[in-house]
mmCIF file of C-alpha atoms in Angstrom:
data_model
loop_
_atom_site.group_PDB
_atom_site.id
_atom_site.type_symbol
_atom_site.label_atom_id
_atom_site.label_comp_id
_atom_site.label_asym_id
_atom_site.label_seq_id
_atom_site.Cartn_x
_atom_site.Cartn_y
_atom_site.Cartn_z
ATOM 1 C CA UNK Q 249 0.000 0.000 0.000
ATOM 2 C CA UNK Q 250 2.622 2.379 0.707
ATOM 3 C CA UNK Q 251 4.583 1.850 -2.097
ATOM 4 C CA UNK Q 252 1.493 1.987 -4.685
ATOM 5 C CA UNK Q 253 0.770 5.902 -2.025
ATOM 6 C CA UNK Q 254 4.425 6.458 -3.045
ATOM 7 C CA UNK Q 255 4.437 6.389 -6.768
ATOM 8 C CA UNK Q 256 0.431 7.661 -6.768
ATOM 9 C CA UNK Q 257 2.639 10.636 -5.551
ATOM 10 C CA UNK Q 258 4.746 10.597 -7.820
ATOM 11 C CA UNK Q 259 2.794 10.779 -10.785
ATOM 12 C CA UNK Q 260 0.491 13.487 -9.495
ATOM 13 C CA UNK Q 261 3.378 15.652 -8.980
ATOM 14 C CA UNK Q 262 4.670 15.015 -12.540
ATOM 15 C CA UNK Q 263 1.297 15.224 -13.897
ATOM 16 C CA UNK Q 264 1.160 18.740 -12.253
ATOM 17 C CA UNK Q 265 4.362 19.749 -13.322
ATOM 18 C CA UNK Q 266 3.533 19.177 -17.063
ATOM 19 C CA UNK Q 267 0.175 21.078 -16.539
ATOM 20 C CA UNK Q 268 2.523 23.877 -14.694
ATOM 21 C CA UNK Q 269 4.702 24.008 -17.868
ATOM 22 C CA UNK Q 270 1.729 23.704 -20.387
ATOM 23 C CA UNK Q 271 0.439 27.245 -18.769
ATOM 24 C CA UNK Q 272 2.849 28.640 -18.220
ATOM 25 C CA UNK Q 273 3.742 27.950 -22.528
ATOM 26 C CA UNK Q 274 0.520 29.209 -23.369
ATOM 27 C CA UNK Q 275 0.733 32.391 -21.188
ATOM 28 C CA UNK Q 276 4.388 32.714 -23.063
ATOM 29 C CA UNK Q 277 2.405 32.866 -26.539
ATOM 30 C CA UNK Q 278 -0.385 34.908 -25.362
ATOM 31 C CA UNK Q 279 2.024 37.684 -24.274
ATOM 32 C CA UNK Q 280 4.461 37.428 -27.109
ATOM 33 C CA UNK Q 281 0.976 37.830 -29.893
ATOM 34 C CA UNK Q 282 -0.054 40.871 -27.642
ATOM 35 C CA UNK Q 283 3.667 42.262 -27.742
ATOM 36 C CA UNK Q 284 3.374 41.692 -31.942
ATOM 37 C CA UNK Q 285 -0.085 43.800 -31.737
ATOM 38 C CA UNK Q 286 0.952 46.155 -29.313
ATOM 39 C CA UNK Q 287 4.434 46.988 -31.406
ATOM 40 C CA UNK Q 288 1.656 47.981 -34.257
ATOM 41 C CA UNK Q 289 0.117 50.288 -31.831
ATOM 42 C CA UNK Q 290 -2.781 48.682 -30.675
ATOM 43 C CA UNK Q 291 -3.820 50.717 -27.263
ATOM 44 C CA UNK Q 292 -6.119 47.281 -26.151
ATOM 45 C CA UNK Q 293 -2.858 44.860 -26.538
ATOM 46 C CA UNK Q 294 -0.783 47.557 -24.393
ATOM 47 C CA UNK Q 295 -3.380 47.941 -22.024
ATOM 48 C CA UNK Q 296 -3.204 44.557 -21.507
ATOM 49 C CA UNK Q 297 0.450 44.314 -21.268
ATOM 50 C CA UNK Q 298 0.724 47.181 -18.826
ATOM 51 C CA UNK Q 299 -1.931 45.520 -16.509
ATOM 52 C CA UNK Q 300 -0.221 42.033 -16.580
ATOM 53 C CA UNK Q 301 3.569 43.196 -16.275
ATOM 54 C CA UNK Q 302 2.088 45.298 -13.046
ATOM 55 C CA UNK Q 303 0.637 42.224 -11.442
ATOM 56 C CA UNK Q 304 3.108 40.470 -11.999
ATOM 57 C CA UNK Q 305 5.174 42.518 -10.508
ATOM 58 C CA UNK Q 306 7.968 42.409 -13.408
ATOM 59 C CA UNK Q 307 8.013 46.729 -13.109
ATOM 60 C CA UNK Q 308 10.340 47.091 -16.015
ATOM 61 C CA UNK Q 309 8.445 45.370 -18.977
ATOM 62 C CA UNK Q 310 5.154 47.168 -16.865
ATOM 63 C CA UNK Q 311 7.080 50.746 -17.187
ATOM 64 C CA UNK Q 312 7.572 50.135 -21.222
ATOM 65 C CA UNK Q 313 4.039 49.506 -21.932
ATOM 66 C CA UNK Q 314 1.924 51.569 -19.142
ATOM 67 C CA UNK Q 315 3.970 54.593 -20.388
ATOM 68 C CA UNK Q 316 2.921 53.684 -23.872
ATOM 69 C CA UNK Q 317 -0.786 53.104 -23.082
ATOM 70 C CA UNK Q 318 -0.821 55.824 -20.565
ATOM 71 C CA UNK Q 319 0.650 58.724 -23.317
ATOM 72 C CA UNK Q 320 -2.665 57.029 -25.396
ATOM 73 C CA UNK Q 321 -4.963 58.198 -22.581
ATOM 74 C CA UNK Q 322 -5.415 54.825 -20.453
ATOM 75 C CA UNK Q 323 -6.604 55.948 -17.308
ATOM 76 C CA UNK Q 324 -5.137 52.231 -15.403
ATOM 77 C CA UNK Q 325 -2.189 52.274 -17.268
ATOM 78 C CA UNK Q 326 -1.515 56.227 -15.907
ATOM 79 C CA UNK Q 327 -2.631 54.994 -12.657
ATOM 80 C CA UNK Q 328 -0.276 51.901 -12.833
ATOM 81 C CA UNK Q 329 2.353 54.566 -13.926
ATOM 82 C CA UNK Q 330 1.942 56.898 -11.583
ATOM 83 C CA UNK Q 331 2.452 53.948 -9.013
ATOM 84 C CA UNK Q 332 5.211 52.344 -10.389
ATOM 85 C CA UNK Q 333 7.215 55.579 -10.558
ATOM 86 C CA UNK Q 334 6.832 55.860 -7.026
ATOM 87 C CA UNK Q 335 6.966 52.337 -5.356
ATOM 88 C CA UNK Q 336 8.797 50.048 -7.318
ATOM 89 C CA UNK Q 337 11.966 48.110 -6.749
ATOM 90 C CA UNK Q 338 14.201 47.858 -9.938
ATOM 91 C CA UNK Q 339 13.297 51.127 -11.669
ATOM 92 C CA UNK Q 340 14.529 54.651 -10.706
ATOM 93 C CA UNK Q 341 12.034 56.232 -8.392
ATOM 94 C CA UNK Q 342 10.576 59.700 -9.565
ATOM 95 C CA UNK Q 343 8.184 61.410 -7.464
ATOM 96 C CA UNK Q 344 7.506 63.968 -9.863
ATOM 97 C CA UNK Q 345 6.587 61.817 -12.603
ATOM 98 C CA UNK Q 346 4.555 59.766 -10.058
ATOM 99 C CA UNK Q 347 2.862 63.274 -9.305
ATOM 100 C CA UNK Q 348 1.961 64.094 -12.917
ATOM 101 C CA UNK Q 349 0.747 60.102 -13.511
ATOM 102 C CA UNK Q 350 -1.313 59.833 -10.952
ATOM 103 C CA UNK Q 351 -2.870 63.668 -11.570
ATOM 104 C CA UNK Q 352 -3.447 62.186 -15.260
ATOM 105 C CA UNK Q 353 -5.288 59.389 -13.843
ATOM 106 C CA UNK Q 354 -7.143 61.329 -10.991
ATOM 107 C CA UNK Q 355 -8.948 63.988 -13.407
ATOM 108 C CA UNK Q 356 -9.996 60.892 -15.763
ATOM 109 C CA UNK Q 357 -11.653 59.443 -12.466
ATOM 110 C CA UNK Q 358 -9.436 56.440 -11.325
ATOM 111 C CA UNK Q 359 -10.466 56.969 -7.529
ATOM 112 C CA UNK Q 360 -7.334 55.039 -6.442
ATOM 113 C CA UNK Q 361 -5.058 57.513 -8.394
ATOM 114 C CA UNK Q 362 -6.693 60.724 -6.355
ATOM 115 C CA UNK Q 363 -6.806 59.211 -3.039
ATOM 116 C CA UNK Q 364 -3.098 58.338 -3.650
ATOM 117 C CA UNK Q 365 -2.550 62.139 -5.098
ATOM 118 C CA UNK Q 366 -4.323 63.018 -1.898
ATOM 119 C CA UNK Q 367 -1.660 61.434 0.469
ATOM 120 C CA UNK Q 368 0.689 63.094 -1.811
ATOM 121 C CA UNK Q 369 -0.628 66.937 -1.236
ATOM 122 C CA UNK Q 370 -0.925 65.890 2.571
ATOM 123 C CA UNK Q 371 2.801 64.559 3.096
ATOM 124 C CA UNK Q 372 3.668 66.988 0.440
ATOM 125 C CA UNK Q 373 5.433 64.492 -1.303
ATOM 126 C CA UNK Q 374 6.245 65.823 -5.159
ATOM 127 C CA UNK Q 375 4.009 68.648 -4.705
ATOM 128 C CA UNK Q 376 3.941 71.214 -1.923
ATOM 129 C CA UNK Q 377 1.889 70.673 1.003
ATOM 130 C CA UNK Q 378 -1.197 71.301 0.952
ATOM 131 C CA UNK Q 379 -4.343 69.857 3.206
ATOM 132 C CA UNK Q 380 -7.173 71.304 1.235
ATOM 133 C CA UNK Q 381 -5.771 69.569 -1.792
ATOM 134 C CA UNK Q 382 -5.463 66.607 0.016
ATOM 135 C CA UNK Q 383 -9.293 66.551 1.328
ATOM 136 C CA UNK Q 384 -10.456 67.819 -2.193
ATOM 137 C CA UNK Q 385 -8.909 64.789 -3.869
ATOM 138 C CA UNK Q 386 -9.951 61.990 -1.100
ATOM 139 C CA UNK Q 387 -13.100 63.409 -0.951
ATOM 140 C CA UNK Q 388 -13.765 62.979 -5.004
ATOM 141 C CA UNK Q 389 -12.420 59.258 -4.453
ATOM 142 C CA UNK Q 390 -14.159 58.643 -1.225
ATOM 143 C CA UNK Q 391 -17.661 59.301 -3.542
ATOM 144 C CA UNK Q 392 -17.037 56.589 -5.533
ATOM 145 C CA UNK Q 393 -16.568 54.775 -2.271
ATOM 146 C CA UNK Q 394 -12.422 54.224 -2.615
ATOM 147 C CA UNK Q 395 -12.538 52.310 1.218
ATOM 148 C CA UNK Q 396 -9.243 53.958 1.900
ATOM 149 C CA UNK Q 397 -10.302 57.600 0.920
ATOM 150 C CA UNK Q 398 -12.829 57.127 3.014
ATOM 151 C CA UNK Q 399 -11.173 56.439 6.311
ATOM 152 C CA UNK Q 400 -8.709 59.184 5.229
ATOM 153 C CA UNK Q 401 -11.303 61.971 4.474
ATOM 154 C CA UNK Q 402 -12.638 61.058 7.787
ATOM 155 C CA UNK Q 403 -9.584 61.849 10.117
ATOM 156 C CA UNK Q 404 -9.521 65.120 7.774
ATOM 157 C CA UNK Q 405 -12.547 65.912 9.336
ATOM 158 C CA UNK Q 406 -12.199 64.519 12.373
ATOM 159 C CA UNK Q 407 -8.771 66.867 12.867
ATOM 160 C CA UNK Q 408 -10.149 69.913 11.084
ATOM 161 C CA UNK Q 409 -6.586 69.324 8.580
ATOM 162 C CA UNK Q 410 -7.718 71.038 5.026
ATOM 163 C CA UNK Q 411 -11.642 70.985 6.367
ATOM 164 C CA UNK Q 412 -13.540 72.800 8.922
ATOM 165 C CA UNK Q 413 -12.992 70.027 11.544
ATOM 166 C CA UNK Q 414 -16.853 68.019 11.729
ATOM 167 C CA UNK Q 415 -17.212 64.998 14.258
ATOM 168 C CA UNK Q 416 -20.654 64.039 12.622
ATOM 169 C CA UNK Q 417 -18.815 64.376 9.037
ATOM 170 C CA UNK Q 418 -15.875 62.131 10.144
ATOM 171 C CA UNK Q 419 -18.071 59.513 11.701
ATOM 172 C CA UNK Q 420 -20.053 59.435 8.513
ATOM 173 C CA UNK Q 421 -17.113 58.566 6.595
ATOM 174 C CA UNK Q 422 -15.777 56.431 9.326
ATOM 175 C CA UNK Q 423 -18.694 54.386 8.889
ATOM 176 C CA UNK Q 424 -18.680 54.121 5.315
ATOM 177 C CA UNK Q 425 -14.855 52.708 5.279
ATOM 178 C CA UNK Q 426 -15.629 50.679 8.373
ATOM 179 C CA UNK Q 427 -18.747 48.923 6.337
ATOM 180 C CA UNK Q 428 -16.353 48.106 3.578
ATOM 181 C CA UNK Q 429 -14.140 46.164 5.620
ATOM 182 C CA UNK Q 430 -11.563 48.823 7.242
ATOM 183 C CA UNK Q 431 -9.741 48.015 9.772
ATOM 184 C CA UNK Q 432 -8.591 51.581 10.904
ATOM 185 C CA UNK Q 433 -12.344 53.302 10.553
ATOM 186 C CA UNK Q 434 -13.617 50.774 13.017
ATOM 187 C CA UNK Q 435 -10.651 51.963 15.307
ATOM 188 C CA UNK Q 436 -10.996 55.648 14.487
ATOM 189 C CA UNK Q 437 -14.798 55.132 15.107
ATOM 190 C CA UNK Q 438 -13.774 53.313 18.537
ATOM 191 C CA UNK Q 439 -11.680 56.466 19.473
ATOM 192 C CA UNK Q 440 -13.883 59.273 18.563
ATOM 193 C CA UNK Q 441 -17.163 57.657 20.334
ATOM 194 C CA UNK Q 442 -14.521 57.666 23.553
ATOM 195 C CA UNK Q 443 -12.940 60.217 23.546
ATOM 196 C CA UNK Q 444 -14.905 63.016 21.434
ATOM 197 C CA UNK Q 445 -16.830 64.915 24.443
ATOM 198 C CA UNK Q 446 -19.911 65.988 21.609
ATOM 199 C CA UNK Q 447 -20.667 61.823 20.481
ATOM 200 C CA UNK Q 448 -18.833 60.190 23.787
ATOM 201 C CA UNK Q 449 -20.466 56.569 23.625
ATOM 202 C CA UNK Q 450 -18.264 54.259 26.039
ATOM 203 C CA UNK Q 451 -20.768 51.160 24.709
ATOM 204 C CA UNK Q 452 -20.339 52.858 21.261
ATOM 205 C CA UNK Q 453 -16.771 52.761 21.410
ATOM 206 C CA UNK Q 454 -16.493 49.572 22.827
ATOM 207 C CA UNK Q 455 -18.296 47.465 19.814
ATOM 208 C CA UNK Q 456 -16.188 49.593 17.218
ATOM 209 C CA UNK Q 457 -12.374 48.795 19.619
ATOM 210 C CA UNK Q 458 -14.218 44.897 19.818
ATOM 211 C CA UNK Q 459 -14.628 44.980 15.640
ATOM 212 C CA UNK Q 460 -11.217 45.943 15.008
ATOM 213 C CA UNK Q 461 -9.215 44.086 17.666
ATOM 214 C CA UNK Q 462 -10.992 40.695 15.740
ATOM 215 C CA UNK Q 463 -9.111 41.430 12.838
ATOM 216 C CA UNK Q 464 -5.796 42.279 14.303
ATOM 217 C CA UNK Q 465 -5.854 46.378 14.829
ATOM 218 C CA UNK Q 466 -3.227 45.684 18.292
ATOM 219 C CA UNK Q 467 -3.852 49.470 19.592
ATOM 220 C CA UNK Q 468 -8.124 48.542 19.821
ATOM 221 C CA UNK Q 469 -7.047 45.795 22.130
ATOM 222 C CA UNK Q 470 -5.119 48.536 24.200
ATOM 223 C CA UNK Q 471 -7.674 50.932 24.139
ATOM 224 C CA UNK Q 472 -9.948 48.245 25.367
ATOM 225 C CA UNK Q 473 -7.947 47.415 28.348
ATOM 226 C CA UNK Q 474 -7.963 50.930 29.199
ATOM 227 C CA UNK Q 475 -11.453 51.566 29.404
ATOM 228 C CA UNK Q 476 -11.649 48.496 31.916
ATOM 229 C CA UNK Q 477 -8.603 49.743 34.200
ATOM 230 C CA UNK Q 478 -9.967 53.211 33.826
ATOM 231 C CA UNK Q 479 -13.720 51.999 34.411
ATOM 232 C CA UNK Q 480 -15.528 53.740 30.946
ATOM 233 C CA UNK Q 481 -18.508 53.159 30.729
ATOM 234 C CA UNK Q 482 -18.117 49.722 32.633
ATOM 235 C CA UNK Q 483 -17.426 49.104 36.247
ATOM 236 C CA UNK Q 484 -13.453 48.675 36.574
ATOM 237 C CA UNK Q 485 -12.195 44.961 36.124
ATOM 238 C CA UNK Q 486 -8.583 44.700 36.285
ATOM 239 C CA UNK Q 487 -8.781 41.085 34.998
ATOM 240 C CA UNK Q 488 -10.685 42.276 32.011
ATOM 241 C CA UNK Q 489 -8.070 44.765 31.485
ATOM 242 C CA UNK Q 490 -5.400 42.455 32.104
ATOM 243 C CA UNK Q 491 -7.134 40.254 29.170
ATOM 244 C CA UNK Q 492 -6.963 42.897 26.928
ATOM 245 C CA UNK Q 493 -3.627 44.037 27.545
ATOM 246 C CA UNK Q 494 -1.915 40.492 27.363
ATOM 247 C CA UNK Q 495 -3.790 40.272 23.397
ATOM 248 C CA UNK Q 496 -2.203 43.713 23.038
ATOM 249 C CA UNK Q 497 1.206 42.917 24.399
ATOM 250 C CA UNK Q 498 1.018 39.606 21.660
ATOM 251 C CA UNK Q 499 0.278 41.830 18.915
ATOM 252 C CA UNK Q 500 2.826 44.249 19.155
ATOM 253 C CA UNK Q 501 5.650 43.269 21.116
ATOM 254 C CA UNK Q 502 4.902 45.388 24.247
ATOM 255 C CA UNK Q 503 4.699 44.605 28.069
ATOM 256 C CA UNK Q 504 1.897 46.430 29.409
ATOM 257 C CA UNK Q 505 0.510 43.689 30.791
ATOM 258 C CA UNK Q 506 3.504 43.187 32.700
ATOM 259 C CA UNK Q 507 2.412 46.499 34.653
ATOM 260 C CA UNK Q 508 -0.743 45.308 35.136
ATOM 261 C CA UNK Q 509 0.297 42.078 36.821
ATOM 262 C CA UNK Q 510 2.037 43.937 40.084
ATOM 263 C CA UNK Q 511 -1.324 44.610 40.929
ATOM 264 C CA UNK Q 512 -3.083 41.502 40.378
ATOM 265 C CA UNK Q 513 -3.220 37.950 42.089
ATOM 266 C CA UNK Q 514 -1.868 35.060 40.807
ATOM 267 C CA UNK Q 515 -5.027 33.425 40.603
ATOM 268 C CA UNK Q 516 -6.220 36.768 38.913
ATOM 269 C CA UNK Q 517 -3.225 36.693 36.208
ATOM 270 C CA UNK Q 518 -3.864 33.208 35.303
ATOM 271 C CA UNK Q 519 -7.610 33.792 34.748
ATOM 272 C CA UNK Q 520 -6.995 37.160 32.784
ATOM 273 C CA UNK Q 521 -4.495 34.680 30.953
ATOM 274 C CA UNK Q 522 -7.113 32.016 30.265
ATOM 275 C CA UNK Q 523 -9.778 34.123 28.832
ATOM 276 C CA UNK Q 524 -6.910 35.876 26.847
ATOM 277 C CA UNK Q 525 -6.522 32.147 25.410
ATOM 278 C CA UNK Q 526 -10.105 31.617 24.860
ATOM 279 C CA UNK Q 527 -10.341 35.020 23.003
ATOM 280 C CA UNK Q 528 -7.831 33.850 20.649
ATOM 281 C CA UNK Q 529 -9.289 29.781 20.227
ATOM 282 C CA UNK Q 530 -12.434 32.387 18.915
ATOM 283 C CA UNK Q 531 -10.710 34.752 16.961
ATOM 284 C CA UNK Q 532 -9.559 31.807 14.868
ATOM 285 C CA UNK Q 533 -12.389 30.505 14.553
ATOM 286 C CA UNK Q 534 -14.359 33.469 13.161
ATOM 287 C CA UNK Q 535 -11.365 35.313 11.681
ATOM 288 C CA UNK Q 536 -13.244 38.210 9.524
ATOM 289 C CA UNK Q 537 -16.411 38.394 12.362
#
């Protein structure tokens, strides 16, 4: 039996091998008809190019042809341009040109390419600085519901940096980003709803710290343990803070919980330790929850 496993092994792996080297001889002929098309000018076939040297990550071959669809008016090749120009490993970065892709791309629409020229006008990177730039362009991507614009307009509000500074604004926006999956909005929501006097919501803030520490944000696990040491909005439970602060501590290399445990019992730590375990048996099994 083991020897029939053995060479059942075998031949699947050489059967998936060949099947390896059959696609990977087809992609080979696919890309070199597109480069005969695209040499004759053909926007589509460069298009194409652009978009699968980018992916793939080979950023030389994706400068040649993004640059040539991109100078045709392709607003993901200018976008892919604009990126590559100021990200990528192997070619010469240029901020400037990065600047004037990603403009290109931004006034055809691309929403990534004017959040991204939004960061820009905020760190002031290849342009100078400037914040109302910055909210102008994430707010134009944040309409067509670009999940990082979104997040981003909202701590423009939520500062007053480039906007008239507008809790109900920024939680709006929060909201949006946080229902597409981000992260960061649930924590910004978390902190606002704490520690904004206008919206304070201790339960509020609690549910959005809880959403983001499930998917790994380390500093909503803090903030967490905090509000039960501090006693917001719950009574005080240094165990429960203890909890939080040993998930903390694991996801970011820190010791608070260390600090916490010259106050506690030993019977206390090892509880706070044990529903720190159980926490994490749940995380894994509801992961994106």
């Amino acid at each position: 039996m083991n020897t029939l496993c053995y060479y059942f092994w075998v031949l699947l792996g050489g059967v998936l091998f060949l099947a390896e080297m059959l696609v990977g001889a087809e992609v080979d002929k696919n890309i070199a008809a597109l480069e005969q098309l695209a040499d004759q000018n053909d926007i589509s076939a460069q298009v194409k190019l652009c978009d699968y040297h980018y992916h793939d990550e080979n950023y030389t071959s994706a400068l040649l042809w993004c640059k040539k669809a991109a100078e045709r008016g392709s607003t993901e090749a200018s976008y892919n341009l604009g990126w590559i120009y100021r990200n990528a490993e192997n070619v010469e970065k240029d901020i400037q040109q990065a600047v004037f892709w990603y403009r290109k791309a931004a006034e055809l629409g691309h929403a990534g390419a004017q959040n991204n020229l939004g960061v820009m006008y905020l760190q002031g990177n290849g342009v100078a600085q400037d914040k109302k730039q910055a909210a102008k362009w994430y707010e134009k991507a944040a309409t067509q519901g670009n999940v990082v614009a979104q997040n981003n307009l909202g701590v423009m509000y939520a500062s007053g940096e480039g906007v008239t500074k507008d809790i109900q604004q920024a939680i709006v926006w929060y909201r949006k980003a946080a229902g597409q999956g981000s992260v960061q909005a649930s924590y910004n929501l978390g902190k606002i709803y704490e520690v904004e006097d206008r919206v304070r919501d201790y339960k509020q803030a609690m549910v959005w710290y809880q959403k983001a520490v499930k998917k790994g944000h380390a500093r909503a696990a803090y903030r967490l343990g905090k509000m039960y040491e501090d006693g917001k909005g719950v009574k005080k439970d240094p165990v429960e803070a203890y909890k939080w602060m040993v998930i903390y501590d694991a996801n970011s290399r820190k010791n608070w919980a260390y600090e916490l445990e010259k106050r506690l019992s030993s019977e206390e730590i090892l509880k706070g330790q044990n529903e720190a375990g159980q926490w994490w048996e749940e995380r894994k099994k509801q992961p994106d929850k």
